[in-house]
Tab-separated table of C-alpha atoms in Angstrom:
chain	number	residue	atom	x	y	z
A	98	MET	CA	-58.542	85.439	33.250
A	99	SER	CA	-55.408	84.155	34.965
A	100	ASP	CA	-51.974	84.910	33.569
A	101	ILE	CA	-49.748	82.162	32.219
A	102	GLU	CA	-45.981	81.818	32.561
A	103	LEU	CA	-43.782	79.982	30.085
A	104	VAL	CA	-41.880	77.119	31.735
A	105	SER	CA	-40.035	75.723	28.692
A	106	ALA	CA	-40.055	75.789	24.881
A	107	THR	CA	-38.639	73.121	22.565
A	108	LYS	CA	-38.794	73.172	18.771
A	109	SER	CA	-40.201	69.977	17.268
A	110	PHE	CA	-40.947	69.213	13.593
A	111	GLY	CA	-41.008	72.911	12.783
A	112	GLY	CA	-43.490	73.689	15.568
A	113	TRP	CA	-43.103	74.309	19.270
A	114	LEU	CA	-43.706	72.197	22.342
A	115	LYS	CA	-44.283	74.616	25.195
A	116	ARG	CA	-45.117	74.161	28.871
A	117	TYR	CA	-46.916	76.847	30.851
A	118	LYS	CA	-47.886	77.286	34.474
A	119	HIS	CA	-50.783	79.270	35.886
A	120	HIS	CA	-52.938	79.496	38.979
A	121	SER	CA	-56.138	77.503	38.546
A	122	GLN	CA	-59.226	78.895	40.210
A	123	ALA	CA	-61.111	75.630	39.625
A	124	LEU	CA	-58.435	73.583	41.403
A	125	ASN	CA	-57.175	76.268	43.781
A	126	CYS	CA	-53.518	75.507	43.069
A	127	GLU	CA	-50.774	76.113	40.543
A	128	MET	CA	-50.979	73.921	37.443
A	129	ILE	CA	-48.786	73.159	34.441
A	130	PHE	CA	-50.053	72.224	30.995
A	131	ALA	CA	-48.286	71.318	27.755
A	132	LEU	CA	-49.097	72.684	24.312
A	133	TYR	CA	-47.855	71.664	20.878
A	134	LEU	CA	-48.266	74.397	18.260
A	135	PRO	CA	-47.659	73.259	14.650
A	136	PRO	CA	-45.779	75.432	12.152
A	137	ALA	CA	-49.104	76.574	10.657
A	138	ALA	CA	-49.896	78.388	13.917
A	139	GLU	CA	-47.249	81.001	13.115
A	140	GLY	CA	-49.578	82.605	10.600
A	141	ASN	CA	-53.031	81.097	11.106
A	142	ASP	CA	-55.487	79.989	13.738
A	143	VAL	CA	-55.477	76.186	13.996
A	144	PRO	CA	-57.790	73.473	15.349
A	145	LEU	CA	-57.094	71.817	18.700
A	146	LEU	CA	-56.972	68.265	20.027
A	147	TRP	CA	-57.287	67.752	23.770
A	148	TRP	CA	-55.326	64.803	25.140
A	149	LEU	CA	-56.229	63.523	28.603
A	150	SER	CA	-53.609	61.259	30.158
A	151	GLY	CA	-53.901	58.270	32.464
A	152	LEU	CA	-53.066	57.305	36.032
A	153	THR	CA	-49.678	58.524	37.340
A	154	CYS	CA	-49.067	60.681	34.249
A	155	THR	CA	-48.364	64.412	34.049
A	156	ASP	CA	-48.640	66.842	31.140
A	157	GLU	CA	-45.338	65.470	29.783
A	158	ASN	CA	-45.965	61.765	29.087
A	159	PHE	CA	-47.925	62.090	25.872
A	160	MET	CA	-45.794	64.884	24.472
A	161	GLN	CA	-42.569	62.952	24.988
A	162	LYS	CA	-43.647	59.376	24.250
A	163	ALA	CA	-46.573	59.321	21.807
A	164	GLY	CA	-44.695	60.442	18.681
A	165	ALA	CA	-47.543	62.751	17.721
A	166	HIS	CA	-45.651	65.882	16.687
A	167	ARG	CA	-44.680	64.842	13.160
A	168	THR	CA	-48.256	64.214	12.020
A	169	ALA	CA	-49.665	67.118	14.051
A	170	ALA	CA	-47.144	69.397	12.304
A	171	GLU	CA	-48.129	68.009	8.905
A	172	LEU	CA	-51.845	68.465	9.571
A	173	GLY	CA	-51.589	71.855	11.293
A	174	LEU	CA	-53.109	70.519	14.505
A	175	ALA	CA	-52.455	71.927	17.977
A	176	ILE	CA	-52.489	69.577	20.979
A	177	VAL	CA	-53.049	70.480	24.639
A	178	CYS	CA	-52.195	68.078	27.458
A	179	PRO	CA	-53.416	69.048	30.939
A	180	ASP	CA	-52.013	67.444	34.060
A	181	THR	CA	-53.994	64.577	35.602
A	182	SER	CA	-54.719	66.040	39.047
A	183	PRO	CA	-54.184	69.090	41.236
A	184	ARG	CA	-50.608	69.489	42.469
A	185	GLY	CA	-49.043	70.784	45.644
A	186	THR	CA	-52.169	70.552	47.782
A	187	ASP	CA	-50.834	67.825	50.122
A	188	LEU	CA	-54.213	66.642	51.355
A	189	PRO	CA	-54.254	63.784	53.894
A	190	GLY	CA	-53.661	60.524	52.028
A	191	GLU	CA	-53.266	62.265	48.680
A	192	HIS	CA	-49.976	60.563	47.826
A	193	ASP	CA	-50.624	57.164	49.404
A	194	SER	CA	-51.600	55.215	46.261
A	195	TYR	CA	-51.122	55.496	42.514
A	196	ASP	CA	-54.826	55.158	41.666
A	197	PHE	CA	-56.338	57.823	43.931
A	198	GLY	CA	-55.323	61.382	44.716
A	199	SER	CA	-52.135	62.730	43.161
A	200	GLY	CA	-51.946	61.826	39.470
A	201	ALA	CA	-55.419	60.286	39.597
A	202	GLY	CA	-58.013	63.059	39.412
A	203	PHE	CA	-60.328	60.923	37.203
A	204	TYR	CA	-61.691	64.046	35.448
A	205	VAL	CA	-64.621	64.386	37.872
A	206	ASN	CA	-65.762	67.184	40.177
A	207	ALA	CA	-65.268	65.844	43.697
A	208	THR	CA	-68.066	66.447	46.196
A	209	GLN	CA	-66.484	64.815	49.254
A	210	SER	CA	-64.245	66.621	51.736
A	211	PRO	CA	-61.321	67.260	51.563
A	212	TRP	CA	-61.161	66.458	47.834
A	213	SER	CA	-63.842	68.979	46.864
A	214	GLN	CA	-61.472	71.803	47.824
A	215	HIS	CA	-59.232	71.037	44.843
A	216	TYR	CA	-60.263	67.986	42.829
A	217	ARG	CA	-62.498	69.550	40.197
A	218	MET	CA	-60.687	68.278	37.132
A	219	TYR	CA	-63.821	68.178	35.009
A	220	ASP	CA	-64.362	71.912	35.401
A	221	TYR	CA	-60.682	72.484	34.764
A	222	VAL	CA	-60.487	70.569	31.464
A	223	THR	CA	-63.901	71.583	30.103
A	224	GLU	CA	-64.177	75.211	31.214
A	225	GLU	CA	-61.164	76.928	32.769
A	226	LEU	CA	-58.297	75.616	30.648
A	227	PRO	CA	-60.189	75.849	27.315
A	228	ALA	CA	-60.965	79.514	27.999
A	229	LEU	CA	-57.335	80.123	28.928
A	230	VAL	CA	-55.793	78.560	25.828
A	231	GLN	CA	-58.361	80.144	23.519
A	232	GLU	CA	-57.434	83.573	24.912
A	233	HIS	CA	-53.672	83.170	24.646
A	234	PHE	CA	-53.009	81.063	21.549
A	235	PRO	CA	-53.865	81.075	17.800
A	236	LEU	CA	-56.742	78.582	17.890
A	237	ASN	CA	-59.763	78.608	15.586
A	238	GLY	CA	-62.282	77.382	18.158
A	239	LYS	CA	-62.705	73.869	16.745
A	240	GLN	CA	-61.901	71.141	19.287
A	241	ALA	CA	-61.611	67.363	19.401
A	242	ILE	CA	-60.776	65.180	22.397
A	243	SER	CA	-58.922	61.933	23.060
A	244	GLY	CA	-57.119	60.185	25.899
A	245	HIS	CA	-55.646	57.044	27.372
A	246	SER	CA	-56.884	54.789	30.176
A	247	MET	CA	-58.201	57.129	32.916
A	248	GLY	CA	-57.871	59.869	30.303
A	249	GLY	CA	-59.829	57.811	27.793
A	250	HIS	CA	-62.600	57.665	30.384
A	251	GLY	CA	-62.283	61.431	30.743
A	252	ALA	CA	-62.439	62.032	26.998
A	253	LEU	CA	-65.563	59.914	26.555
A	254	VAL	CA	-67.333	61.524	29.510
A	255	CYS	CA	-66.402	65.069	28.476
A	256	ALA	CA	-67.712	64.452	24.958
A	257	MET	CA	-70.978	62.896	26.146
A	258	LYS	CA	-71.650	65.610	28.732
A	259	ASN	CA	-70.960	68.446	26.276
A	260	PRO	CA	-72.849	67.855	23.009
A	261	GLY	CA	-71.665	70.255	20.338
A	262	ARG	CA	-68.398	71.068	22.110
A	263	TYR	CA	-66.131	68.641	20.238
A	264	THR	CA	-66.112	67.570	16.606
A	265	SER	CA	-64.892	64.041	17.443
A	266	VAL	CA	-63.823	61.778	20.300
A	267	SER	CA	-61.508	58.796	20.542
A	268	ALA	CA	-59.689	56.805	23.208
A	269	PHE	CA	-56.896	54.328	23.808
A	270	ALA	CA	-57.660	51.579	26.338
A	271	PRO	CA	-60.213	53.715	28.198
A	272	ILE	CA	-61.730	52.858	31.569
A	273	CYS	CA	-65.111	52.397	29.932
A	274	ASN	CA	-67.321	51.453	32.866
A	275	PRO	CA	-65.722	52.927	36.016
A	276	SER	CA	-68.689	52.278	38.269
A	277	GLN	CA	-68.117	48.549	37.666
A	278	CYS	CA	-64.335	48.165	38.036
A	279	PRO	CA	-61.892	48.400	40.981
A	280	TRP	CA	-60.122	51.564	39.779
A	281	GLY	CA	-63.394	53.378	39.265
A	282	GLU	CA	-65.053	52.131	42.440
A	283	LYS	CA	-62.114	53.435	44.484
A	284	ALA	CA	-61.947	56.800	42.729
A	285	LEU	CA	-65.663	57.502	42.400
A	286	GLY	CA	-66.347	56.354	45.950
A	287	GLY	CA	-63.583	58.559	47.313
A	288	TYR	CA	-64.389	61.662	45.305
A	289	LEU	CA	-68.187	61.397	45.137
A	290	GLY	CA	-69.228	59.339	48.170
A	291	GLU	CA	-70.857	55.941	48.506
A	292	ASP	CA	-74.124	56.728	46.688
A	293	LYS	CA	-73.545	54.796	43.474
A	294	GLU	CA	-76.337	56.650	41.681
A	295	ARG	CA	-74.045	59.694	41.676
A	296	TRP	CA	-71.318	57.682	39.992
A	297	LYS	CA	-73.433	57.134	36.896
A	298	ALA	CA	-72.991	60.757	35.794
A	299	TRP	CA	-69.270	59.980	35.338
A	300	ASP	CA	-69.541	56.593	33.631
A	301	SER	CA	-69.627	56.563	29.821
A	302	CYS	CA	-71.652	53.336	29.698
A	303	GLU	CA	-74.289	54.811	31.982
A	304	LEU	CA	-74.310	58.102	30.052
A	305	LEU	CA	-74.904	56.166	26.838
A	306	LYS	CA	-77.880	54.411	28.432
A	307	ARG	CA	-79.337	57.738	29.573
A	308	SER	CA	-78.876	59.937	26.537
A	309	GLY	CA	-76.633	58.288	23.962
A	310	SER	CA	-73.651	60.126	22.553
A	311	PRO	CA	-73.527	63.216	20.322
A	312	LEU	CA	-70.609	61.641	18.454
A	313	PRO	CA	-69.567	58.224	17.151
A	314	LEU	CA	-66.815	56.619	19.221
A	315	MET	CA	-63.394	55.368	18.114
A	316	VAL	CA	-61.531	53.136	20.577
A	317	ASP	CA	-58.306	51.140	20.309
A	318	GLN	CA	-57.598	48.382	22.834
A	319	GLY	CA	-54.593	46.044	22.987
A	320	ASP	CA	-55.478	42.424	23.672
A	321	ALA	CA	-52.240	41.883	25.670
A	322	ASP	CA	-53.113	44.713	28.053
A	323	ASN	CA	-53.034	43.337	31.608
A	324	PHE	CA	-55.623	45.855	32.766
A	325	TYR	CA	-57.947	44.717	29.966
A	326	ARG	CA	-57.489	41.119	31.043
A	327	ASP	CA	-58.058	42.048	34.702
A	328	GLY	CA	-61.412	43.682	33.987
A	329	GLN	CA	-60.432	47.296	34.691
A	330	LEU	CA	-61.229	48.605	31.192
A	331	ARG	CA	-64.377	46.742	29.999
A	332	PRO	CA	-64.553	47.857	26.337
A	333	GLU	CA	-67.159	45.167	25.684
A	334	ALA	CA	-69.510	46.966	28.090
A	335	LEU	CA	-68.990	50.168	26.102
A	336	SER	CA	-69.678	48.387	22.834
A	337	ALA	CA	-72.863	46.851	24.256
A	338	ALA	CA	-74.037	50.226	25.572
A	339	CYS	CA	-73.399	51.790	22.160
A	340	GLU	CA	-75.380	49.057	20.432
A	341	GLU	CA	-78.264	49.529	22.860
A	342	ALA	CA	-78.220	53.324	22.366
A	343	GLY	CA	-77.766	53.145	18.586
A	344	VAL	CA	-74.437	54.972	18.749
A	345	PRO	CA	-71.806	54.005	16.144
A	346	ILE	CA	-68.550	52.707	17.616
A	347	THR	CA	-65.309	51.612	15.999
A	348	LEU	CA	-63.696	49.286	18.558
A	349	ARG	CA	-60.370	47.908	17.345
A	350	ILE	CA	-58.860	45.105	19.431
A	351	GLN	CA	-55.178	45.242	18.513
A	352	PRO	CA	-53.411	41.843	18.756
A	353	GLY	CA	-50.313	41.727	20.955
A	354	TYR	CA	-50.392	45.322	22.221
A	355	ASP	CA	-50.248	46.249	25.896
A	356	HIS	CA	-51.228	49.353	27.891
A	357	SER	CA	-48.033	51.319	27.269
A	358	TYR	CA	-47.104	54.323	25.155
A	359	PHE	CA	-45.615	51.914	22.598
A	360	PHE	CA	-49.243	50.965	21.909
A	361	ILE	CA	-50.288	54.610	21.673
A	362	ALA	CA	-47.352	55.527	19.420
A	363	SER	CA	-48.250	52.657	17.085
A	364	PHE	CA	-51.738	54.019	16.338
A	365	ILE	CA	-51.638	57.731	17.216
A	366	ASP	CA	-51.448	58.773	13.565
A	367	ASP	CA	-54.775	57.038	12.885
A	368	HIS	CA	-56.378	59.036	15.682
A	369	LEU	CA	-54.812	62.354	14.656
A	370	ARG	CA	-56.008	61.947	11.074
A	371	TYR	CA	-59.445	60.838	12.268
A	372	HIS	CA	-59.805	63.968	14.373
A	373	PHE	CA	-58.384	66.268	11.722
A	374	TYR	CA	-60.915	64.969	9.205
A	375	HIS	CA	-63.775	65.934	11.527
A	376	LEU	CA	-62.139	69.207	12.558
A	377	SER	CA	-61.894	70.164	8.896
A	378	GLN	CA	-65.561	69.644	8.080
């Protein structure tokens, strides 16, 4: 198991926001992740919520902007935020656009060269990093998962591909049907190649059609979100796939809200309490 090195520690609502770096074998580079430990973790093992962030984000966006610490401290809930892509690899073209490469790992395991050398974010967030945090921190083994935009896509896919792993799943403005939207077509084509059949293993709508979902889904979407209006997110496709598969979904279209962290901060408490309820069962 790789060692971890503390980068920073900041007290927040009686708990601690800490950032750590380590060498990732899955990604073959140095990575940083953020962890919020509530006050309860000083004497007890606590449940964990995974938060997967969106395009251009790092481990810091959610921790600084979502306003989640107060309720997480009250509930006794730890939160881990991974980064959104490998860092420091400097592959050809890696930094050329915001929606592919750096900051845009899409939580898949790349099969195309040169991306397959490093871009295995799915393995990182479902295998390597969970083992690392379970070894080093006071966690009780119960996990839930959530995310935003590209990270909402990641949360849904991780939950569907790992039945029994998480107690609950939710998402804010997720990319619901990446094989059928410009962001997803660019990312999946670049990381996985042009065979669109391979893309279906990383598309929550297609996974629902194949095998349903082990968990009900909770999704919030702002109706003033430009990416929703432009067809990048497609929550209606997710809702239709859930109906076809007989999977319960709570899809809340929130009037007036956009794609920003103001939207997330407005409803994060609902999601934290939703996950804590299931983590406590």
